[in-house]
PDB file of N, CA and C and ligand atoms in Angstrom:
ATOM      1  N   MET Y1467     -19.465  -0.538 -27.619  1.00 91.00           N
ATOM      2  CA  MET Y1467     -20.505   0.469 -27.421  1.00 91.00           C
ATOM      3  C   MET Y1467     -21.166   0.281 -26.053  1.00 91.00           C
ATOM      4  N   LEU Y1468     -21.382   1.386 -25.342  1.00 95.00           N
ATOM      5  CA  LEU Y1468     -22.023   1.297 -24.029  1.00 95.00           C
ATOM      6  C   LEU Y1468     -23.512   1.006 -24.194  1.00 95.00           C
ATOM      7  N   ASP Y1469     -24.086   0.285 -23.215  1.00 97.00           N
ATOM      8  CA  ASP Y1469     -25.532   0.094 -23.240  1.00 97.00           C
ATOM      9  C   ASP Y1469     -26.218   1.383 -22.764  1.00 97.00           C
ATOM     10  N   ILE Y1470     -27.533   1.352 -22.651  1.00 96.00           N
ATOM     11  CA  ILE Y1470     -28.251   2.577 -22.279  1.00 96.00           C
ATOM     12  C   ILE Y1470     -28.725   2.516 -20.825  1.00 96.00           C
ATOM     13  N   GLY Y1471     -28.006   1.709 -20.011  1.00 96.00           N
ATOM     14  CA  GLY Y1471     -28.336   1.610 -18.588  1.00 96.00           C
ATOM     15  C   GLY Y1471     -27.744   2.780 -17.812  1.00 96.00           C
ATOM     16  N   CYS Y1472     -27.696   2.626 -16.506  1.00 96.00           N
ATOM     17  CA  CYS Y1472     -27.281   3.722 -15.625  1.00 96.00           C
ATOM     18  C   CYS Y1472     -25.776   3.741 -15.378  1.00 96.00           C
ATOM     19  N   GLY Y1473     -25.062   2.749 -15.920  1.00 98.00           N
ATOM     20  CA  GLY Y1473     -23.642   2.652 -15.606  1.00 98.00           C
ATOM     21  C   GLY Y1473     -23.433   1.999 -14.240  1.00 98.00           C
ATOM     22  N   ILE Y1474     -22.181   1.722 -13.905  1.00 98.00           N
ATOM     23  CA  ILE Y1474     -21.856   1.046 -12.635  1.00 98.00           C
ATOM     24  C   ILE Y1474     -20.908   1.940 -11.851  1.00 98.00           C
ATOM     25  N   LYS Y1475     -21.198   2.154 -10.588  1.00 97.00           N
ATOM     26  CA  LYS Y1475     -20.344   3.008  -9.750  1.00 97.00           C
ATOM     27  C   LYS Y1475     -18.964   2.372  -9.599  1.00 97.00           C
ATOM     28  N   GLU Y1476     -17.964   3.213  -9.608  1.00 96.00           N
ATOM     29  CA  GLU Y1476     -16.567   2.769  -9.464  1.00 96.00           C
ATOM     30  C   GLU Y1476     -16.418   1.792  -8.287  1.00 96.00           C
ATOM     31  N   GLU Y1477     -17.032   2.122  -7.163  1.00 97.00           N
ATOM     32  CA  GLU Y1477     -16.871   1.298  -5.959  1.00 97.00           C
ATOM     33  C   GLU Y1477     -17.553  -0.074  -6.096  1.00 97.00           C
ATOM     34  N   ASP Y1478     -18.503  -0.199  -7.039  1.00 97.00           N
ATOM     35  CA  ASP Y1478     -19.197  -1.478  -7.223  1.00 97.00           C
ATOM     36  C   ASP Y1478     -18.499  -2.388  -8.230  1.00 97.00           C
ATOM     37  N   LEU Y1479     -17.635  -1.792  -9.071  1.00 97.00           N
ATOM     38  CA  LEU Y1479     -17.050  -2.565 -10.174  1.00 97.00           C
ATOM     39  C   LEU Y1479     -16.327  -3.822  -9.693  1.00 97.00           C
ATOM     40  N   LYS Y1480     -15.637  -3.727  -8.542  1.00 97.00           N
ATOM     41  CA  LYS Y1480     -14.854  -4.867  -8.059  1.00 97.00           C
ATOM     42  C   LYS Y1480     -15.747  -6.006  -7.563  1.00 97.00           C
ATOM     43  N   SER Y1481     -17.020  -5.737  -7.349  1.00 98.00           N
ATOM     44  CA  SER Y1481     -17.909  -6.731  -6.744  1.00 98.00           C
ATOM     45  C   SER Y1481     -18.901  -7.370  -7.716  1.00 98.00           C
ATOM     46  N   ILE Y1482     -19.025  -6.835  -8.921  1.00 98.00           N
ATOM     47  CA  ILE Y1482     -20.160  -7.247  -9.773  1.00 98.00           C
ATOM     48  C   ILE Y1482     -20.127  -8.713 -10.188  1.00 98.00           C
ATOM     49  N   PHE Y1483     -18.950  -9.343 -10.148  1.00 98.00           N
ATOM     50  CA  PHE Y1483     -18.881 -10.771 -10.524  1.00 98.00           C
ATOM     51  C   PHE Y1483     -19.015 -11.672  -9.300  1.00 98.00           C
ATOM     52  N   ASN Y1484     -19.131 -11.104  -8.110  1.00 98.00           N
ATOM     53  CA  ASN Y1484     -19.300 -11.918  -6.894  1.00 98.00           C
ATOM     54  C   ASN Y1484     -20.733 -12.443  -6.818  1.00 98.00           C
ATOM     55  N   PRO Y1485     -20.876 -13.756  -6.486  1.00 98.00           N
ATOM     56  CA  PRO Y1485     -22.226 -14.304  -6.350  1.00 98.00           C
ATOM     57  C   PRO Y1485     -23.022 -13.516  -5.305  1.00 98.00           C
ATOM     58  N   PHE Y1486     -24.243 -13.230  -5.609  1.00 98.00           N
ATOM     59  CA  PHE Y1486     -25.212 -12.547  -4.729  1.00 98.00           C
ATOM     60  C   PHE Y1486     -24.959 -11.061  -4.544  1.00 98.00           C
ATOM     61  N   PHE Y1487     -23.958 -10.494  -5.252  1.00 98.00           N
ATOM     62  CA  PHE Y1487     -23.831  -9.040  -5.208  1.00 98.00           C
ATOM     63  C   PHE Y1487     -24.862  -8.444  -6.161  1.00 98.00           C
ATOM     64  N   THR Y1488     -25.735  -7.608  -5.657  1.00 98.00           N
ATOM     65  CA  THR Y1488     -26.737  -6.955  -6.497  1.00 98.00           C
ATOM     66  C   THR Y1488     -27.043  -5.571  -5.963  1.00 98.00           C
ATOM     67  N   THR Y1489     -27.416  -4.674  -6.858  1.00 97.00           N
ATOM     68  CA  THR Y1489     -27.884  -3.351  -6.426  1.00 97.00           C
ATOM     69  C   THR Y1489     -29.349  -3.178  -6.824  1.00 97.00           C
ATOM     70  N   ARG Y1490     -29.923  -4.262  -7.377  1.00 96.00           N
ATOM     71  CA  ARG Y1490     -31.309  -4.175  -7.849  1.00 96.00           C
ATOM     72  C   ARG Y1490     -32.236  -4.836  -6.841  1.00 96.00           C
ATOM     73  N   PRO Y1491     -33.365  -4.190  -6.510  1.00 97.00           N
ATOM     74  CA  PRO Y1491     -34.272  -4.698  -5.478  1.00 97.00           C
ATOM     75  C   PRO Y1491     -34.698  -6.156  -5.718  1.00 97.00           C
ATOM     76  N   GLU Y1492     -34.890  -6.519  -6.979  1.00 97.00           N
ATOM     77  CA  GLU Y1492     -35.331  -7.888  -7.262  1.00 97.00           C
ATOM     78  C   GLU Y1492     -34.242  -8.728  -7.885  1.00 97.00           C
ATOM     79  N   GLY Y1493     -33.012  -8.237  -7.845  1.00 97.00           N
ATOM     80  CA  GLY Y1493     -31.904  -8.986  -8.451  1.00 97.00           C
ATOM     81  C   GLY Y1493     -31.455 -10.124  -7.539  1.00 97.00           C
ATOM     82  N   THR Y1494     -30.927 -11.178  -8.159  1.00 98.00           N
ATOM     83  CA  THR Y1494     -30.350 -12.271  -7.357  1.00 98.00           C
ATOM     84  C   THR Y1494     -28.840 -12.084  -7.226  1.00 98.00           C
ATOM     85  N   GLY Y1495     -28.259 -11.300  -8.115  1.00 98.00           N
ATOM     86  CA  GLY Y1495     -26.805 -11.153  -8.116  1.00 98.00           C
ATOM     87  C   GLY Y1495     -26.093 -12.363  -8.682  1.00 98.00           C
ATOM     88  N   LEU Y1496     -26.817 -13.185  -9.413  1.00 98.00           N
ATOM     89  CA  LEU Y1496     -26.200 -14.407  -9.961  1.00 98.00           C
ATOM     90  C   LEU Y1496     -25.871 -14.291 -11.449  1.00 98.00           C
ATOM     91  N   GLY Y1497     -26.496 -13.333 -12.130  1.00 98.00           N
ATOM     92  CA  GLY Y1497     -26.319 -13.232 -13.585  1.00 98.00           C
ATOM     93  C   GLY Y1497     -24.855 -13.151 -14.005  1.00 98.00           C
ATOM     94  N   LEU Y1498     -24.137 -12.174 -13.489  1.00 98.00           N
ATOM     95  CA  LEU Y1498     -22.748 -11.985 -13.912  1.00 98.00           C
ATOM     96  C   LEU Y1498     -21.820 -13.034 -13.310  1.00 98.00           C
ATOM     97  N   ALA Y1499     -22.132 -13.521 -12.105  1.00 98.00           N
ATOM     98  CA  ALA Y1499     -21.293 -14.566 -11.488  1.00 98.00           C
ATOM     99  C   ALA Y1499     -21.328 -15.832 -12.346  1.00 98.00           C
ATOM    100  N   VAL Y1500     -22.524 -16.206 -12.809  1.00 98.00           N
ATOM    101  CA  VAL Y1500     -22.659 -17.407 -13.643  1.00 98.00           C
ATOM    102  C   VAL Y1500     -21.997 -17.169 -15.006  1.00 98.00           C
ATOM    103  N   THR Y1501     -22.215 -15.987 -15.563  1.00 98.00           N
ATOM    104  CA  THR Y1501     -21.595 -15.643 -16.851  1.00 98.00           C
ATOM    105  C   THR Y1501     -20.072 -15.746 -16.756  1.00 98.00           C
ATOM    106  N   HIS Y1502     -19.524 -15.168 -15.689  1.00 98.00           N
ATOM    107  CA  HIS Y1502     -18.078 -15.167 -15.468  1.00 98.00           C
ATOM    108  C   HIS Y1502     -17.542 -16.593 -15.367  1.00 98.00           C
ATOM    109  N   LYS Y1503     -18.270 -17.427 -14.630  1.00 98.00           N
ATOM    110  CA  LYS Y1503     -17.854 -18.821 -14.431  1.00 98.00           C
ATOM    111  C   LYS Y1503     -17.840 -19.582 -15.764  1.00 98.00           C
ATOM    112  N   ILE Y1504     -18.887 -19.395 -16.566  1.00 97.00           N
ATOM    113  CA  ILE Y1504     -18.975 -20.092 -17.855  1.00 97.00           C
ATOM    114  C   ILE Y1504     -17.818 -19.673 -18.764  1.00 97.00           C
ATOM    115  N   ILE Y1505     -17.537 -18.378 -18.787  1.00 97.00           N
ATOM    116  CA  ILE Y1505     -16.451 -17.885 -19.648  1.00 97.00           C
ATOM    117  C   ILE Y1505     -15.104 -18.420 -19.169  1.00 97.00           C
ATOM    118  N   GLN Y1506     -14.904 -18.451 -17.831  1.00 96.00           N
ATOM    119  CA  GLN Y1506     -13.673 -19.020 -17.263  1.00 96.00           C
ATOM    120  C   GLN Y1506     -13.493 -20.469 -17.680  1.00 96.00           C
ATOM    121  N   GLU Y1507     -14.593 -21.234 -17.625  1.00 96.00           N
ATOM    122  CA  GLU Y1507     -14.539 -22.656 -17.981  1.00 96.00           C
ATOM    123  C   GLU Y1507     -14.111 -22.850 -19.435  1.00 96.00           C
ATOM    124  N   HIS Y1508     -14.338 -21.844 -20.240  1.00 94.00           N
ATOM    125  CA  HIS Y1508     -13.939 -21.896 -21.652  1.00 94.00           C
ATOM    126  C   HIS Y1508     -12.595 -21.199 -21.871  1.00 94.00           C
ATOM    127  N   ASN Y1509     -11.870 -20.944 -20.780  1.00 94.00           N
ATOM    128  CA  ASN Y1509     -10.564 -20.275 -20.841  1.00 94.00           C
ATOM    129  C   ASN Y1509     -10.638 -18.891 -21.487  1.00 94.00           C
ATOM    130  N   GLY Y1510     -11.762 -18.223 -21.291  1.00 96.00           N
ATOM    131  CA  GLY Y1510     -11.931 -16.889 -21.853  1.00 96.00           C
ATOM    132  C   GLY Y1510     -11.817 -15.817 -20.788  1.00 96.00           C
ATOM    133  N   LYS Y1511     -12.139 -14.622 -21.191  1.00 97.00           N
ATOM    134  CA  LYS Y1511     -12.100 -13.470 -20.270  1.00 97.00           C
ATOM    135  C   LYS Y1511     -13.300 -12.583 -20.528  1.00 97.00           C
ATOM    136  N   ILE Y1512     -13.726 -11.896 -19.477  1.00 98.00           N
ATOM    137  CA  ILE Y1512     -14.771 -10.885 -19.641  1.00 98.00           C
ATOM    138  C   ILE Y1512     -14.237  -9.572 -19.088  1.00 98.00           C
ATOM    139  N   LYS Y1513     -14.399  -8.520 -19.841  1.00 98.00           N
ATOM    140  CA  LYS Y1513     -13.938  -7.208 -19.383  1.00 98.00           C
ATOM    141  C   LYS Y1513     -15.107  -6.250 -19.378  1.00 98.00           C
ATOM    142  N   VAL Y1514     -15.100  -5.381 -18.390  1.00 98.00           N
ATOM    143  CA  VAL Y1514     -16.195  -4.424 -18.257  1.00 98.00           C
ATOM    144  C   VAL Y1514     -15.661  -2.999 -18.314  1.00 98.00           C
ATOM    145  N   GLU Y1515     -16.392  -2.178 -19.052  1.00 98.00           N
ATOM    146  CA  GLU Y1515     -16.083  -0.750 -19.114  1.00 98.00           C
ATOM    147  C   GLU Y1515     -17.390  -0.059 -18.772  1.00 98.00           C
ATOM    148  N   SER Y1516     -17.355   0.860 -17.813  1.00 98.00           N
ATOM    149  CA  SER Y1516     -18.603   1.473 -17.403  1.00 98.00           C
ATOM    150  C   SER Y1516     -18.399   2.921 -17.004  1.00 98.00           C
ATOM    151  N   VAL Y1517     -19.341   3.742 -17.387  1.00 96.00           N
ATOM    152  CA  VAL Y1517     -19.316   5.151 -17.002  1.00 96.00           C
ATOM    153  C   VAL Y1517     -20.615   5.430 -16.257  1.00 96.00           C
ATOM    154  N   TRP Y1518     -20.473   5.728 -14.969  1.00 95.00           N
ATOM    155  CA  TRP Y1518     -21.645   5.981 -14.122  1.00 95.00           C
ATOM    156  C   TRP Y1518     -22.489   7.091 -14.736  1.00 95.00           C
ATOM    157  N   GLY Y1519     -23.762   6.828 -14.942  1.00 94.00           N
ATOM    158  CA  GLY Y1519     -24.651   7.823 -15.544  1.00 94.00           C
ATOM    159  C   GLY Y1519     -24.760   7.701 -17.059  1.00 94.00           C
ATOM    160  N   SER Y1520     -23.851   6.943 -17.665  1.00 96.00           N
ATOM    161  CA  SER Y1520     -23.868   6.830 -19.137  1.00 96.00           C
ATOM    162  C   SER Y1520     -24.205   5.438 -19.639  1.00 96.00           C
ATOM    163  N   GLY Y1521     -23.481   4.434 -19.155  1.00 98.00           N
ATOM    164  CA  GLY Y1521     -23.744   3.078 -19.631  1.00 98.00           C
ATOM    165  C   GLY Y1521     -22.568   2.155 -19.391  1.00 98.00           C
ATOM    166  N   THR Y1522     -22.718   0.943 -19.878  1.00 98.00           N
ATOM    167  CA  THR Y1522     -21.765  -0.127 -19.603  1.00 98.00           C
ATOM    168  C   THR Y1522     -21.556  -0.966 -20.857  1.00 98.00           C
ATOM    169  N   ALA Y1523     -20.320  -1.436 -21.039  1.00 98.00           N
ATOM    170  CA  ALA Y1523     -20.046  -2.399 -22.111  1.00 98.00           C
ATOM    171  C   ALA Y1523     -19.316  -3.588 -21.504  1.00 98.00           C
ATOM    172  N   PHE Y1524     -19.803  -4.782 -21.794  1.00 98.00           N
ATOM    173  CA  PHE Y1524     -19.095  -6.009 -21.415  1.00 98.00           C
ATOM    174  C   PHE Y1524     -18.484  -6.605 -22.670  1.00 98.00           C
ATOM    175  N   ARG Y1525     -17.200  -6.935 -22.614  1.00 98.00           N
ATOM    176  CA  ARG Y1525     -16.535  -7.585 -23.756  1.00 98.00           C
ATOM    177  C   ARG Y1525     -16.114  -8.986 -23.349  1.00 98.00           C
ATOM    178  N   ILE Y1526     -16.454  -9.937 -24.185  1.00 98.00           N
ATOM    179  CA  ILE Y1526     -16.148 -11.340 -23.907  1.00 98.00           C
ATOM    180  C   ILE Y1526     -15.113 -11.828 -24.906  1.00 98.00           C
ATOM    181  N   TYR Y1527     -14.037 -12.423 -24.387  1.00 97.00           N
ATOM    182  CA  TYR Y1527     -12.975 -12.955 -25.243  1.00 97.00           C
ATOM    183  C   TYR Y1527     -12.937 -14.461 -25.069  1.00 97.00           C
ATOM    184  N   LEU Y1528     -13.059 -15.188 -26.158  1.00 96.00           N
ATOM    185  CA  LEU Y1528     -13.021 -16.648 -26.115  1.00 96.00           C
ATOM    186  C   LEU Y1528     -11.931 -17.151 -27.061  1.00 96.00           C
ATOM    187  N   PRO Y1529     -11.137 -18.130 -26.610  1.00 94.00           N
ATOM    188  CA  PRO Y1529     -10.090 -18.650 -27.493  1.00 94.00           C
ATOM    189  C   PRO Y1529     -10.703 -19.513 -28.595  1.00 94.00           C
ATOM    190  N   LEU Y1530     -10.002 -19.586 -29.719  1.00 91.00           N
ATOM    191  CA  LEU Y1530     -10.433 -20.498 -30.776  1.00 91.00           C
ATOM    192  C   LEU Y1530     -10.190 -21.927 -30.332  1.00 91.00           C
ATOM    193  N   GLU Y1531     -10.921 -22.865 -30.876  1.00 77.00           N
ATOM    194  CA  GLU Y1531     -10.734 -24.273 -30.550  1.00 77.00           C
ATOM    195  C   GLU Y1531      -9.284 -24.671 -30.869  1.00 77.00           C
ATOM    196  N   ASN Y1532      -8.675 -25.485 -30.004  1.00 68.00           N
ATOM    197  CA  ASN Y1532      -7.305 -25.973 -30.179  1.00 68.00           C
ATOM    198  C   ASN Y1532      -6.254 -24.873 -30.082  1.00 68.00           C
ATOM    199  N   ASP Y1533      -6.663 -23.704 -29.596  1.00 66.00           N
ATOM    200  CA  ASP Y1533      -5.707 -22.613 -29.439  1.00 66.00           C
ATOM    201  C   ASP Y1533      -5.337 -22.552 -27.957  1.00 66.00           C
ATOM    202  N   ASN Y1534      -4.112 -22.948 -27.613  1.00 68.00           N
ATOM    203  CA  ASN Y1534      -3.738 -23.028 -26.198  1.00 68.00           C
ATOM    204  C   ASN Y1534      -3.052 -21.771 -25.690  1.00 68.00           C
ATOM    205  N   ARG Y1535      -3.006 -20.740 -26.516  1.00 67.00           N
ATOM    206  CA  ARG Y1535      -2.358 -19.509 -26.045  1.00 67.00           C
ATOM    207  C   ARG Y1535      -3.133 -18.946 -24.851  1.00 67.00           C
ATOM    208  N   GLN Y1536      -2.383 -18.400 -23.894  1.00 67.00           N
ATOM    209  CA  GLN Y1536      -2.997 -17.780 -22.722  1.00 67.00           C
ATOM    210  C   GLN Y1536      -3.609 -16.453 -23.132  1.00 67.00           C
ATOM    211  N   MET Y1537      -4.847 -16.193 -22.731  1.00 66.00           N
ATOM    212  CA  MET Y1537      -5.447 -14.894 -23.113  1.00 66.00           C
ATOM    213  C   MET Y1537      -5.056 -13.827 -22.098  1.00 66.00           C
TER     214      MET Y1537
HETATM  215  N1  ATP D 208     -25.585  -3.654 -17.841  1.00 63.99           N
HETATM  216  C1  ATP D 208     -25.481  -3.208 -16.579  1.00 63.99           C
HETATM  217  N2  ATP D 208     -25.620  -1.882 -16.299  1.00 63.99           N
HETATM  218  C2  ATP D 208     -25.486  -1.414 -15.027  1.00 63.99           C
HETATM  219  N3  ATP D 208     -25.219  -2.192 -13.959  1.00 63.99           N
HETATM  220  C3  ATP D 208     -25.088  -3.514 -14.193  1.00 63.99           C
HETATM  221  C4  ATP D 208     -25.216  -4.097 -15.484  1.00 63.99           C
HETATM  222  N4  ATP D 208     -25.029  -5.438 -15.373  1.00 63.99           N
HETATM  223  C5  ATP D 208     -24.799  -5.664 -14.078  1.00 63.99           C
HETATM  224  N5  ATP D 208     -24.827  -4.524 -13.357  1.00 63.99           N
HETATM  225  C6  ATP D 208     -24.562  -4.365 -11.920  1.00 63.99           C
HETATM  226  O1  ATP D 208     -23.968  -5.558 -11.426  1.00 63.99           O
HETATM  227  C7  ATP D 208     -24.817  -6.135 -10.421  1.00 63.99           C
HETATM  228  C8  ATP D 208     -24.735  -7.648 -10.521  1.00 63.99           C
HETATM  229  O2  ATP D 208     -25.283  -8.049 -11.778  1.00 63.99           O
HETATM  230  P1  ATP D 208     -25.900  -9.496 -11.940  1.00 63.99           P
HETATM  231  O3  ATP D 208     -26.350  -9.639 -13.358  1.00 63.99           O
HETATM  232  O4  ATP D 208     -24.931 -10.501 -11.395  1.00 63.99           O
HETATM  233  O5  ATP D 208     -27.131  -9.509 -10.923  1.00 63.99           O
HETATM  234  P2  ATP D 208     -28.514  -8.735 -11.044  1.00 63.99           P
HETATM  235  O6  ATP D 208     -28.714  -8.248 -12.454  1.00 63.99           O
HETATM  236  O7  ATP D 208     -28.556  -7.721  -9.959  1.00 63.99           O
HETATM  237  O8  ATP D 208     -29.566  -9.867 -10.701  1.00 63.99           O
HETATM  238  P3  ATP D 208     -30.030 -11.060 -11.673  1.00 63.99           P
HETATM  239  O9  ATP D 208     -28.811 -11.851 -11.934  1.00 63.99           O
HETATM  240  O10 ATP D 208     -31.041 -11.758 -10.844  1.00 63.99           O
HETATM  241  O11 ATP D 208     -30.607 -10.465 -12.890  1.00 63.99           O
HETATM  242  C9  ATP D 208     -26.182  -5.545 -10.696  1.00 63.99           C
HETATM  243  O12 ATP D 208     -26.989  -5.573  -9.544  1.00 63.99           O
HETATM  244  C10 ATP D 208     -25.828  -4.132 -11.124  1.00 63.99           C
HETATM  245  O13 ATP D 208     -25.469  -3.345  -9.994  1.00 63.99           O
HETATM  246 MG1   MG D 209     -28.282  -9.364 -14.244  1.00 63.99          MG
END
């Protein structure tokens, strides 16, 4: 389900996980970079679906313990 935010512009999608990338006046741009790093450390994945003007959904996939399959 999409959130009730403003959505993310197509051109910004490739940058949102980069440290210090922000479009918010008071943003640090670290939220998603840190989130991405933590999920990577757990051998997981994060996927984003966003419709500009409508909203955004982030999906997080984490492997089960002792499950070595590649996600
Ligand atoms: N739920 C969302 N809806 C719309 N845009 C988002 C959403 N989450 C992130 N973004 C976009 O990705 C950018 C980077 O997000 P990130 O969380 O890394 O930093 P931030 O929210 O700008 O700052 P901070 O981490 O300090 O809260 C945001 O500036 C915004 O453009
Ligand atoms: Mg944030």
